[in-house]
PDB file of C-alpha atoms (C1' of nucleotides) in Angstrom:
ATOM      1  CA  MET A1038      97.144  11.016  76.419  1.00 60.00           C
ATOM      2  CA  PRO A1039      96.416  13.698  78.782  1.00 86.00           C
ATOM      3  CA  GLU A1040      98.709  16.520  79.639  1.00 91.00           C
ATOM      4  CA  LEU A1041      97.334  19.994  80.225  1.00 93.00           C
ATOM      5  CA  PRO A1042      96.160  20.722  76.654  1.00 91.00           C
ATOM      6  CA  GLU A1043      94.311  17.412  76.394  1.00 90.00           C
ATOM      7  CA  VAL A1044      92.700  17.882  79.782  1.00 92.00           C
ATOM      8  CA  GLU A1045      91.664  21.392  78.835  1.00 92.00           C
ATOM      9  CA  THR A1046      90.214  20.128  75.562  1.00 89.00           C
ATOM     10  CA  VAL A1047      88.224  17.451  77.363  1.00 91.00           C
ATOM     11  CA  ARG A1048      87.006  19.987  79.891  1.00 92.00           C
ATOM     12  CA  ALA A1049      85.801  22.246  77.104  1.00 89.00           C
ATOM     13  CA  GLY A1050      84.146  19.320  75.362  1.00 88.00           C
ATOM     14  CA  LEU A1051      82.292  18.248  78.461  1.00 92.00           C
ATOM     15  CA  GLU A1052      81.126  21.729  79.290  1.00 92.00           C
ATOM     16  CA  PRO A1053      78.162  21.957  76.892  1.00 91.00           C
ATOM     17  CA  VAL A1054      76.808  18.538  77.835  1.00 93.00           C
ATOM     18  CA  LEU A1055      77.295  18.902  81.590  1.00 96.00           C
ATOM     19  CA  ARG A1056      76.897  22.529  82.570  1.00 97.00           C
ATOM     20  CA  GLY A1057      73.449  23.327  83.891  1.00 98.00           C
ATOM     21  CA  ARG A1058      72.476  19.644  83.673  1.00 98.00           C
ATOM     22  CA  ARG A1059      71.618  17.137  86.350  1.00 98.00           C
ATOM     23  CA  PHE A1060      72.955  13.654  86.811  1.00 98.00           C
ATOM     24  CA  VAL A1061      69.783  11.727  86.065  1.00 98.00           C
ATOM     25  CA  HIS A1062      71.428   8.326  86.366  1.00 97.00           C
ATOM     26  CA  VAL A1063      74.893   7.198  87.343  1.00 97.00           C
ATOM     27  CA  GLU A1064      76.048   3.704  86.554  1.00 97.00           C
ATOM     28  CA  GLN A1065      79.140   2.632  88.445  1.00 96.00           C
ATOM     29  CA  ARG A1066      80.602  -0.614  87.152  1.00 95.00           C
ATOM     30  CA  ARG A1067      83.425  -1.043  89.611  1.00 93.00           C
ATOM     31  CA  LYS A1068      84.203   0.243  93.032  1.00 93.00           C
ATOM     32  CA  ASP A1069      87.643   1.572  92.309  1.00 93.00           C
ATOM     33  CA  LEU A1070      89.620   3.254  89.613  1.00 94.00           C
ATOM     34  CA  ARG A1071      93.168   3.986  90.684  1.00 93.00           C
ATOM     35  CA  PHE A1072      91.752   4.605  94.151  1.00 93.00           C
ATOM     36  CA  PRO A1073      88.402   3.579  95.595  1.00 93.00           C
ATOM     37  CA  LEU A1074      85.586   5.811  94.430  1.00 95.00           C
ATOM     38  CA  PRO A1075      83.805   7.693  97.217  1.00 94.00           C
ATOM     39  CA  GLU A1076      81.309   5.709  99.279  1.00 94.00           C
ATOM     40  CA  ARG A1077      77.901   5.552  97.596  1.00 95.00           C
ATOM     41  CA  PHE A1078      79.381   7.509  94.700  1.00 96.00           C
ATOM     42  CA  ALA A1079      76.576   6.919  92.213  1.00 97.00           C
ATOM     43  CA  ALA A1080      73.845   7.604  94.738  1.00 97.00           C
ATOM     44  CA  ARG A1081      75.517  10.763  95.950  1.00 96.00           C
ATOM     45  CA  LEU A1082      75.872  12.161  92.457  1.00 97.00           C
ATOM     46  CA  THR A1083      72.411  11.291  91.232  1.00 98.00           C
ATOM     47  CA  GLY A1084      70.028  14.235  91.050  1.00 98.00           C
ATOM     48  CA  ARG A1085      72.692  16.866  91.528  1.00 98.00           C
ATOM     49  CA  LYS A1086      73.316  19.682  89.105  1.00 98.00           C
ATOM     50  CA  VAL A1087      76.530  20.867  87.461  1.00 98.00           C
ATOM     51  CA  ALA A1088      77.271  24.558  87.936  1.00 98.00           C
ATOM     52  CA  LYS A1089      80.491  24.924  85.949  1.00 97.00           C
ATOM     53  CA  LEU A1090      83.616  23.144  84.779  1.00 97.00           C
ATOM     54  CA  ASP A1091      87.131  24.212  85.610  1.00 96.00           C
ATOM     55  CA  ARG A1092      90.623  22.880  85.314  1.00 96.00           C
ATOM     56  CA  ARG A1093      93.542  22.866  87.734  1.00 95.00           C
ATOM     57  CA  ALA A1094      96.753  21.238  86.548  1.00 94.00           C
ATOM     58  CA  LYS A1095      95.658  17.959  84.935  1.00 94.00           C
ATOM     59  CA  TYR A1096      92.420  17.788  86.889  1.00 95.00           C
ATOM     60  CA  ILE A1097      88.986  18.532  85.497  1.00 96.00           C
ATOM     61  CA  LEU A1098      86.900  20.164  88.215  1.00 97.00           C
ATOM     62  CA  ILE A1099      83.179  19.609  87.811  1.00 98.00           C
ATOM     63  CA  HIS A1100      81.566  22.050  90.226  1.00 98.00           C
ATOM     64  CA  LEU A1101      78.190  20.992  91.523  1.00 98.00           C
ATOM     65  CA  ASN A1102      75.754  23.697  92.460  1.00 96.00           C
ATOM     66  CA  ASP A1103      75.830  22.789  96.136  1.00 97.00           C
ATOM     67  CA  GLY A1104      79.467  23.597  96.772  1.00 96.00           C
ATOM     68  CA  GLU A1105      81.001  20.211  96.157  1.00 97.00           C
ATOM     69  CA  VAL A1106      83.375  19.413  93.304  1.00 97.00           C
ATOM     70  CA  LEU A1107      83.812  16.233  91.305  1.00 97.00           C
ATOM     71  CA  ALA A1108      87.537  16.203  90.549  1.00 96.00           C
ATOM     72  CA  VAL A1109      88.665  13.958  87.703  1.00 96.00           C
ATOM     73  CA  HIS A1110      92.181  12.913  86.786  1.00 95.00           C
ATOM     74  CA  LEU A1111      92.478  11.010  83.511  1.00 93.00           C
ATOM     75  CA  GLY A1112      95.720   9.224  84.349  1.00 93.00           C
ATOM     76  CA  MET A1113      97.276   7.785  81.216  1.00 91.00           C
ATOM     77  CA  THR A1114      94.290   6.342  79.410  1.00 90.00           C
ATOM     78  CA  GLY A1115      91.185   7.944  80.893  1.00 92.00           C
ATOM     79  CA  ARG A1116      88.740   9.209  78.287  1.00 90.00           C
ATOM     80  CA  PHE A1117      85.198  10.373  77.987  1.00 92.00           C
ATOM     81  CA  SER A1118      82.820   9.713  75.168  1.00 91.00           C
ATOM     82  CA  VAL A1119      79.457  11.306  74.584  1.00 90.00           C
ATOM     83  CA  SER A1120      76.383   9.785  73.022  1.00 90.00           C
ATOM     84  CA  ARG A1121      72.704  10.556  73.174  1.00 87.00           C
ATOM     85  CA  LYS A1122      70.155   8.691  75.189  1.00 81.00           C
ATOM     86  CA  GLY A1123      68.326   6.327  72.874  1.00 75.00           C
ATOM     87  CA  ASP A1124      70.804   6.941  70.128  1.00 69.00           C
ATOM     88  CA  ARG A1125      69.967   4.387  67.464  1.00 46.00           C
ATOM     89  CA  ASP A1126      73.579   4.396  66.376  1.00 49.00           C
ATOM     90  CA  ALA A1127      74.738   3.371  69.810  1.00 49.00           C
ATOM     91  CA  ALA A1128      75.411  -0.173  68.689  1.00 45.00           C
ATOM     92  CA  GLN A1129      77.420   1.088  65.753  1.00 43.00           C
ATOM     93  CA  LEU A1130      79.325   3.362  68.056  1.00 46.00           C
ATOM     94  CA  GLY A1131      80.210   0.426  70.240  1.00 44.00           C
ATOM     95  CA  GLU A1132      81.436  -1.510  67.270  1.00 45.00           C
ATOM     96  CA  PHE A1133      83.558   1.364  66.106  1.00 45.00           C
ATOM     97  CA  ALA A1134      84.972   1.770  69.560  1.00 46.00           C
ATOM     98  CA  HIS A1135      85.722  -1.915  69.756  1.00 44.00           C
ATOM     99  CA  GLU A1136      87.604  -1.868  66.488  1.00 43.00           C
ATOM    100  CA  HIS A1137      89.663   0.962  67.833  1.00 43.00           C
ATOM    101  CA  GLY A1138      90.569  -0.731  71.043  1.00 43.00           C
ATOM    102  CA  ASN A1139      88.270   1.326  73.207  1.00 49.00           C
ATOM    103  CA  ASP A1140      86.726  -1.794  74.566  1.00 66.00           C
ATOM    104  CA  ALA A1141      83.519  -1.406  76.523  1.00 87.00           C
ATOM    105  CA  LYS A1142      84.914  -3.652  79.211  1.00 87.00           C
ATOM    106  CA  HIS A1143      86.821  -0.614  80.446  1.00 93.00           C
ATOM    107  CA  ASP A1144      83.743   1.605  80.555  1.00 95.00           C
ATOM    108  CA  HIS A1145      83.751   2.181  84.297  1.00 96.00           C
ATOM    109  CA  LEU A1146      81.182   4.933  84.720  1.00 97.00           C
ATOM    110  CA  VAL A1147      78.175   5.990  82.668  1.00 96.00           C
ATOM    111  CA  PHE A1148      76.550   9.323  83.460  1.00 97.00           C
ATOM    112  CA  THR A1149      73.117   9.991  81.988  1.00 97.00           C
ATOM    113  CA  MET A1150      72.443  13.708  82.099  1.00 97.00           C
ATOM    114  CA  SER A1151      69.282  15.737  81.916  1.00 97.00           C
ATOM    115  CA  GLY A1152      69.173  16.980  78.344  1.00 92.00           C
ATOM    116  CA  GLY A1153      69.895  13.474  77.089  1.00 93.00           C
ATOM    117  CA  ALA A1154      73.661  13.250  76.913  1.00 94.00           C
ATOM    118  CA  VAL A1155      75.197   9.969  77.992  1.00 95.00           C
ATOM    119  CA  VAL A1156      78.765  10.498  79.125  1.00 95.00           C
ATOM    120  CA  THR A1157      80.909   7.388  79.477  1.00 94.00           C
ATOM    121  CA  TYR A1158      84.221   7.242  81.296  1.00 95.00           C
ATOM    122  CA  ASN A1159      86.600   4.605  79.952  1.00 93.00           C
ATOM    123  CA  ASP A1160      90.047   3.906  81.372  1.00 93.00           C
ATOM    124  CA  ALA A1161      91.951   0.785  80.377  1.00 92.00           C
ATOM    125  CA  ARG A1162      94.961   1.185  82.624  1.00 92.00           C
ATOM    126  CA  ARG A1163      92.949   2.673  85.442  1.00 93.00           C
ATOM    127  CA  PHE A1164      95.555   5.225  86.446  1.00 93.00           C
ATOM    128  CA  GLY A1165      92.790   7.802  86.477  1.00 94.00           C
ATOM    129  CA  TYR A1166      90.641   8.630  89.478  1.00 95.00           C
ATOM    130  CA  MET A1167      87.716  10.686  90.667  1.00 96.00           C
ATOM    131  CA  THR A1168      86.937  12.202  93.991  1.00 95.00           C
ATOM    132  CA  LEU A1169      84.328  14.460  95.580  1.00 96.00           C
ATOM    133  CA  ILE A1170      85.693  17.423  97.499  1.00 95.00           C
ATOM    134  CA  PRO A1171      83.978  20.402  99.108  1.00 96.00           C
ATOM    135  CA  GLU A1172      84.930  23.430  97.049  1.00 95.00           C
ATOM    136  CA  ARG A1173      86.503  25.343  99.901  1.00 94.00           C
ATOM    137  CA  GLU A1174      88.699  22.397 100.837  1.00 94.00           C
ATOM    138  CA  ILE A1175      90.323  21.984  97.469  1.00 93.00           C
ATOM    139  CA  ALA A1176      93.320  24.093  98.383  1.00 89.00           C
ATOM    140  CA  HIS A1177      93.987  21.822 101.370  1.00 90.00           C
ATOM    141  CA  ASP A1178      93.216  18.544  99.663  1.00 91.00           C
ATOM    142  CA  ALA A1179      96.068  16.057  99.399  1.00 90.00           C
ATOM    143  CA  PHE A1180      95.771  15.931  95.614  1.00 92.00           C
ATOM    144  CA  PHE A1181      95.947  19.691  95.199  1.00 93.00           C
ATOM    145  CA  ARG A1182      97.867  21.344  97.976  1.00 89.00           C
ATOM    146  CA  GLY A1183     101.323  20.572  96.652  1.00 89.00           C
ATOM    147  CA  LEU A1184     100.703  21.610  93.063  1.00 93.00           C
ATOM    148  CA  GLY A1185     102.912  24.234  91.486  1.00 93.00           C
ATOM    149  CA  VAL A1186     101.876  27.181  89.365  1.00 95.00           C
ATOM    150  CA  GLU A1187      99.542  27.033  86.415  1.00 95.00           C
ATOM    151  CA  PRO A1188     101.817  27.283  83.379  1.00 96.00           C
ATOM    152  CA  LEU A1189      99.440  29.541  81.470  1.00 96.00           C
ATOM    153  CA  SER A1190      99.151  32.018  84.310  1.00 96.00           C
ATOM    154  CA  ASP A1191     101.433  34.960  85.028  1.00 96.00           C
ATOM    155  CA  GLU A1192     102.775  32.993  87.964  1.00 95.00           C
ATOM    156  CA  LEU A1193     104.982  31.080  85.552  1.00 95.00           C
ATOM    157  CA  SER A1194     107.631  33.764  85.166  1.00 95.00           C
ATOM    158  CA  PRO A1195     111.392  33.768  84.722  1.00 94.00           C
ATOM    159  CA  ALA A1196     111.686  34.902  88.329  1.00 94.00           C
ATOM    160  CA  TYR A1197     109.597  31.975  89.533  1.00 94.00           C
ATOM    161  CA  LEU A1198     111.556  29.430  87.512  1.00 94.00           C
ATOM    162  CA  SER A1199     114.792  30.947  88.665  1.00 92.00           C
ATOM    163  CA  SER A1200     113.859  30.812  92.339  1.00 91.00           C
ATOM    164  CA  ARG A1201     112.624  27.218  92.153  1.00 92.00           C
ATOM    165  CA  ALA A1202     115.540  26.013  90.036  1.00 91.00           C
ATOM    166  CA  ARG A1203     118.223  27.466  92.247  1.00 89.00           C
ATOM    167  CA  GLY A1204     120.623  24.813  93.452  1.00 87.00           C
ATOM    168  CA  ARG A1205     118.974  21.994  91.533  1.00 88.00           C
ATOM    169  CA  LYS A1206     121.326  19.388  90.210  1.00 86.00           C
ATOM    170  CA  SER A1207     118.787  17.254  88.417  1.00 86.00           C
ATOM    171  CA  ASP A1208     117.727  17.605  84.794  1.00 90.00           C
ATOM    172  CA  LEU A1209     115.816  20.596  83.667  1.00 92.00           C
ATOM    173  CA  LYS A1210     113.443  18.066  82.142  1.00 93.00           C
ATOM    174  CA  ALA A1211     112.702  16.434  85.490  1.00 92.00           C
ATOM    175  CA  PHE A1212     112.313  19.894  87.002  1.00 94.00           C
ATOM    176  CA  LEU A1213     109.646  20.858  84.464  1.00 94.00           C
ATOM    177  CA  MET A1214     107.788  17.580  84.805  1.00 94.00           C
ATOM    178  CA  ASP A1215     107.609  17.957  88.576  1.00 93.00           C
ATOM    179  CA  GLN A1216     103.989  18.890  89.264  1.00 93.00           C
ATOM    180  CA  ARG A1217     105.080  20.695  92.430  1.00 92.00           C
ATOM    181  CA  ILE A1218     106.978  23.198  90.305  1.00 94.00           C
ATOM    182  CA  VAL A1219     104.765  23.628  87.259  1.00 94.00           C
ATOM    183  CA  ALA A1220     101.429  21.839  87.246  1.00 94.00           C
ATOM    184  CA  GLY A1221     100.214  20.317  84.031  1.00 94.00           C
ATOM    185  CA  LEU A1222     103.270  19.534  81.945  1.00 94.00           C
ATOM    186  CA  GLY A1223     104.126  15.961  81.017  1.00 93.00           C
ATOM    187  CA  ASN A1224     106.684  14.218  78.895  1.00 93.00           C
ATOM    188  CA  ILE A1225     105.464  15.474  75.527  1.00 92.00           C
ATOM    189  CA  TYR A1226     105.158  19.166  76.177  1.00 93.00           C
ATOM    190  CA  VAL A1227     108.337  19.335  78.205  1.00 94.00           C
ATOM    191  CA  CYS A1228     110.230  17.904  75.224  1.00 94.00           C
ATOM    192  CA  GLU A1229     108.441  20.356  72.957  1.00 94.00           C
ATOM    193  CA  ALA A1230     109.048  23.402  75.130  1.00 95.00           C
ATOM    194  CA  LEU A1231     112.728  22.620  75.628  1.00 95.00           C
ATOM    195  CA  HIS A1232     113.148  22.352  71.894  1.00 96.00           C
ATOM    196  CA  MET A1233     111.361  25.625  71.281  1.00 96.00           C
ATOM    197  CA  ALA A1234     113.546  27.288  73.912  1.00 96.00           C
ATOM    198  CA  ARG A1235     116.649  25.623  72.430  1.00 96.00           C
ATOM    199  CA  ILE A1236     117.807  24.210  75.760  1.00 95.00           C
ATOM    200  CA  ALA A1237     119.333  20.759  76.238  1.00 94.00           C
ATOM    201  CA  PRO A1238     117.024  18.555  78.325  1.00 92.00           C
ATOM    202  CA  GLY A1239     119.906  17.170  80.360  1.00 90.00           C
ATOM    203  CA  ARG A1240     121.169  20.483  81.691  1.00 91.00           C
ATOM    204  CA  ALA A1241     120.987  20.805  85.431  1.00 91.00           C
ATOM    205  CA  GLY A1242     117.995  22.926  86.345  1.00 89.00           C
ATOM    206  CA  GLY A1243     120.050  25.128  88.605  1.00 90.00           C
ATOM    207  CA  ARG A1244     122.550  26.019  85.929  1.00 90.00           C
ATOM    208  CA  ILE A1245     120.405  27.787  83.366  1.00 92.00           C
ATOM    209  CA  SER A1246     120.866  31.513  82.869  1.00 93.00           C
ATOM    210  CA  ARG A1247     118.035  33.892  83.625  1.00 92.00           C
ATOM    211  CA  PRO A1248     117.527  34.903  79.965  1.00 94.00           C
ATOM    212  CA  ARG A1249     117.212  31.265  78.994  1.00 94.00           C
ATOM    213  CA  LEU A1250     114.700  30.653  81.757  1.00 94.00           C
ATOM    214  CA  GLY A1251     112.804  33.564  80.302  1.00 94.00           C
ATOM    215  CA  ARG A1252     112.786  31.878  76.906  1.00 95.00           C
ATOM    216  CA  LEU A1253     111.676  28.708  78.564  1.00 95.00           C
ATOM    217  CA  ALA A1254     108.706  30.346  80.265  1.00 96.00           C
ATOM    218  CA  VAL A1255     107.612  31.812  76.936  1.00 96.00           C
ATOM    219  CA  ALA A1256     108.083  28.474  75.164  1.00 96.00           C
ATOM    220  CA  VAL A1257     106.044  26.539  77.731  1.00 96.00           C
ATOM    221  CA  LYS A1258     103.105  28.871  77.283  1.00 96.00           C
ATOM    222  CA  ALA A1259     103.412  28.938  73.496  1.00 95.00           C
ATOM    223  CA  VAL A1260     103.543  25.175  73.176  1.00 93.00           C
ATOM    224  CA  LEU A1261     100.540  24.673  75.430  1.00 93.00           C
ATOM    225  CA  LEU A1262      98.466  27.367  73.745  1.00 92.00           C
ATOM    226  CA  GLU A1263      99.266  25.956  70.337  1.00 90.00           C
ATOM    227  CA  ALA A1264      98.182  22.489  71.428  1.00 89.00           C
ATOM    228  CA  ILE A1265      94.994  23.746  73.020  1.00 89.00           C
ATOM    229  CA  GLY A1266      94.264  25.719  69.884  1.00 85.00           C
ATOM    230  CA  ALA A1267      94.836  22.648  67.749  1.00 81.00           C
ATOM    231  CA  GLY A1268      92.451  20.661  69.942  1.00 75.00           C
ATOM    232  CA  GLY A1269      89.792  23.289  69.645  1.00 61.00           C
ATOM    233  CA  SER A1270      90.037  23.863  65.960  1.00 60.00           C
ATOM    234  CA  THR A1271      90.379  20.201  65.072  1.00 56.00           C
ATOM    235  CA  LEU A1272      87.525  18.955  67.145  1.00 51.00           C
ATOM    236  CA  ARG A1273      85.116  21.745  66.361  1.00 48.00           C
ATOM    237  CA  ASP A1274      82.410  20.699  68.804  1.00 52.00           C
ATOM    238  CA  TYR A1275      84.963  18.521  70.572  1.00 55.00           C
ATOM    239  CA  VAL A1276      83.103  15.314  69.850  1.00 63.00           C
ATOM    240  CA  GLN A1277      84.687  13.191  67.178  1.00 64.00           C
ATOM    241  CA  PRO A1278      82.765  10.863  64.873  1.00 60.00           C
ATOM    242  CA  ASN A1279      83.374   7.963  67.235  1.00 66.00           C
ATOM    243  CA  GLY A1280      82.003   9.986  70.122  1.00 70.00           C
ATOM    244  CA  GLU A1281      85.305  10.421  71.860  1.00 69.00           C
ATOM    245  CA  LEU A1282      86.426  13.612  73.453  1.00 66.00           C
ATOM    246  CA  GLY A1283      89.767  15.216  73.604  1.00 55.00           C
ATOM    247  CA  TYR A1284      91.984  13.641  71.023  1.00 54.00           C
ATOM    248  CA  PHE A1285      93.569  15.752  68.392  1.00 58.00           C
ATOM    249  CA  SER A1286      96.412  15.119  66.040  1.00 64.00           C
ATOM    250  CA  ALA A1287      99.181  17.342  67.230  1.00 68.00           C
ATOM    251  CA  LYS A1288     102.057  18.563  65.178  1.00 77.00           C
ATOM    252  CA  TRP A1289     104.966  17.801  67.388  1.00 89.00           C
ATOM    253  CA  ARG A1290     108.375  19.315  66.814  1.00 91.00           C
ATOM    254  CA  VAL A1291     110.423  16.541  68.372  1.00 93.00           C
ATOM    255  CA  TYR A1292     108.247  14.177  70.390  1.00 91.00           C
ATOM    256  CA  GLY A1293     107.977  10.748  68.781  1.00 89.00           C
ATOM    257  CA  ARG A1294     110.147  11.886  65.872  1.00 90.00           C
ATOM    258  CA  GLU A1295     113.374   9.993  66.458  1.00 91.00           C
ATOM    259  CA  GLY A1296     115.468   9.976  63.284  1.00 91.00           C
ATOM    260  CA  LEU A1297     113.251  12.527  61.533  1.00 91.00           C
ATOM    261  CA  PRO A1298     114.562  15.977  60.665  1.00 94.00           C
ATOM    262  CA  CYS A1299     114.426  18.792  63.201  1.00 95.00           C
ATOM    263  CA  PRO A1300     111.892  21.347  61.953  1.00 94.00           C
ATOM    264  CA  GLU A1301     114.442  24.110  62.566  1.00 96.00           C
ATOM    265  CA  CYS A1302     117.723  22.739  61.244  1.00 97.00           C
ATOM    266  CA  ARG A1303     116.948  19.327  59.666  1.00 96.00           C
ATOM    267  CA  THR A1304     119.342  17.499  61.962  1.00 95.00           C
ATOM    268  CA  ALA A1305     118.005  14.062  62.898  1.00 93.00           C
ATOM    269  CA  ILE A1306     116.041  14.111  66.140  1.00 93.00           C
ATOM    270  CA  ARG A1307     117.533  11.915  68.835  1.00 92.00           C
ATOM    271  CA  ARG A1308     115.912   9.919  71.566  1.00 91.00           C
ATOM    272  CA  ARG A1309     117.334   8.921  74.892  1.00 90.00           C
ATOM    273  CA  THR A1310     115.977   7.675  78.171  1.00 89.00           C
ATOM    274  CA  ASP A1311     115.952   9.773  81.329  1.00 88.00           C
ATOM    275  CA  SER A1312     114.690   8.165  84.502  1.00 83.00           C
ATOM    276  CA  GLY A1313     112.648   5.719  82.503  1.00 85.00           C
ATOM    277  CA  ARG A1314     111.036   8.202  80.136  1.00 91.00           C
ATOM    278  CA  SER A1315     111.879   8.885  76.507  1.00 92.00           C
ATOM    279  CA  THR A1316     113.383  12.258  75.808  1.00 93.00           C
ATOM    280  CA  PHE A1317     113.339  13.595  72.264  1.00 94.00           C
ATOM    281  CA  PHE A1318     115.603  16.462  71.310  1.00 94.00           C
ATOM    282  CA  CYS A1319     117.616  18.014  68.510  1.00 95.00           C
ATOM    283  CA  PRO A1320     121.325  17.513  69.203  1.00 94.00           C
ATOM    284  CA  SER A1321     122.126  20.604  67.204  1.00 96.00           C
ATOM    285  CA  CYS A1322     119.521  23.144  68.363  1.00 96.00           C
ATOM    286  CA  GLN A1323     119.680  21.893  71.947  1.00 95.00           C
ATOM    287  CA  ARG A1324     123.397  21.559  72.322  1.00 92.00           C
ATOM    288  CA  THR A1325     123.592  23.239  75.723  1.00 91.00           C
TER     289      THR A1325
ATOM    290  C1'  DA B1363     116.361  17.526 100.874  1.00 91.36           C
ATOM    291  C1'  DG B1364     116.978  15.836  96.389  1.00 91.36           C
ATOM    292  C1'  DG B1365     117.076  12.447  93.315  1.00 91.36           C
ATOM    293  C1'  DT B1366     116.128   7.720  91.157  1.00 91.36           C
ATOM    294  C1'  DC B1367     113.348   3.896  90.192  1.00 91.36           C
ATOM    295  C1'  DA B1368     109.966   0.321  90.392  1.00 91.36           C
ATOM    296  C1'  DA B1369     105.183  -0.288  90.725  1.00 91.36           C
ATOM    297  C1'  DC B1370     100.339   0.398  89.681  1.00 91.36           C
ATOM    298  C1'  DC B1371      97.453  -1.846  84.952  1.00 91.36           C
ATOM    299  C1'  DT B1372      96.310  -2.969  80.227  1.00 91.36           C
ATOM    300  C1'  DG B1373      96.823  -2.605  75.296  1.00 91.36           C
ATOM    301  C1'  DA B1374      99.341  -1.706  70.932  1.00 91.36           C
ATOM    302  C1'  DG B1375     102.890  -2.704  67.963  1.00 91.36           C
ATOM    303  C1'  DC B1376     106.596  -5.371  66.335  1.00 91.36           C
ATOM    304  C1'  DG B1377     109.649  -9.323  65.303  1.00 91.36           C
ATOM    305  C1'  DC B1378     109.524 -14.107  64.813  1.00 91.36           C
TER     306       DC B1378
ATOM    307  C1'  DT C 834      97.438 -16.688  64.605  1.00 91.36           C
ATOM    308  C1'  DG C 835      99.958 -16.387  68.422  1.00 91.36           C
ATOM    309  C1'  DC C 836     103.755 -15.642  71.544  1.00 91.36           C
ATOM    310  C1'  DG C 837     106.962 -12.714  73.869  1.00 91.36           C
ATOM    311  C1'  DC C 838     108.940  -8.508  74.277  1.00 91.36           C
ATOM    312  C1'  DT C 839     109.035  -3.305  74.565  1.00 91.36           C
ATOM    313  C1'  DC C 840     106.758   0.783  75.061  1.00 91.36           C
ATOM    314  C1'  DA C 841     103.041   4.158  76.509  1.00 91.36           C
ATOM    315  C1'  DG C 842     100.984  10.985  77.435  1.00 91.36           C
ATOM    316  C1'  DG C 843     100.945   9.935  85.114  1.00 91.36           C
ATOM    317  C1'  DT C 844     101.832   9.598  89.910  1.00 91.36           C
ATOM    318  C1'  DT C 845     103.470   7.739  94.217  1.00 91.36           C
ATOM    319  C1'  DG C 846     106.154   5.756  97.704  1.00 91.36           C
ATOM    320  C1'  DA C 847     110.212   3.315  98.950  1.00 91.36           C
ATOM    321  C1'  DC C 848     114.865   3.763  98.916  1.00 91.36           C
ATOM    322  C1'  DC C 849     119.773   5.811  98.318  1.00 91.36           C
TER     323       DC C 849
END
DNA sequence: AGGTCAACCTGAGCGC
DNA sequence: TGCGCTCAGGTTGACC
């Protein structure tokens, strides 16, 4: 699920159960996720305290109070759920989760925190990963050094888009999904932002006028803020009845809506495939 | 240098 | 009930 808004929602949901708490017990059920977990991962984490939670691109940064950071990428299917130690509904929770395909066999890590929260990381496809990095090395770390600007920051400006898009022949869509350009967008929100900005996804990135890039920058921010807002307001305390974090039912304009009317002009939304990914767009609003 | 595409891994949904 | 097929929100590395 996770693009920037989902990651941000999960970060916010984890904050109250992690911040200021210690890892009392860490259960590691396999040695690797997408990549091998750090050596002695569970032992290294145990006893340490969480100072604060941050986000960079699609990474959740769990800052420990000794200057190291637990960086988490959710991949495609990574998710956290929260229960309470000794929760007598735990069995029921498991059953619910099972019915909903969140099978416990993909529960890879279980963090028991001081304060009693039990935070479980589940990831069926195992495209997610975690790593421990000294705080001051993050900027140089292989996962982080190439990342582009944060889309919600002032760094995402028409001037920035214009300078990075110059000379590009590939799709604007591919350009926006490139984490080296803008960090945090994925297939859904790129489709959404292009629709809001009324730009055809197949246009070459280098051939978009400055005013339209300006519209695009505004649309990217608006779409992300709306989604984050929806996550926050829908989840309330960010923990759903089944204990899961971070899901919210979004109201997408075009994504997943092939054949349904465009919210702007009622024309049927179309779907096509670009470099293996589905692109949803309105052929009327996004003509050029 | 830029761009495309298969691969990583598992589950859900659908047609039969 | 089950089989086979397609698709999935991410990222990388090999290749043109």
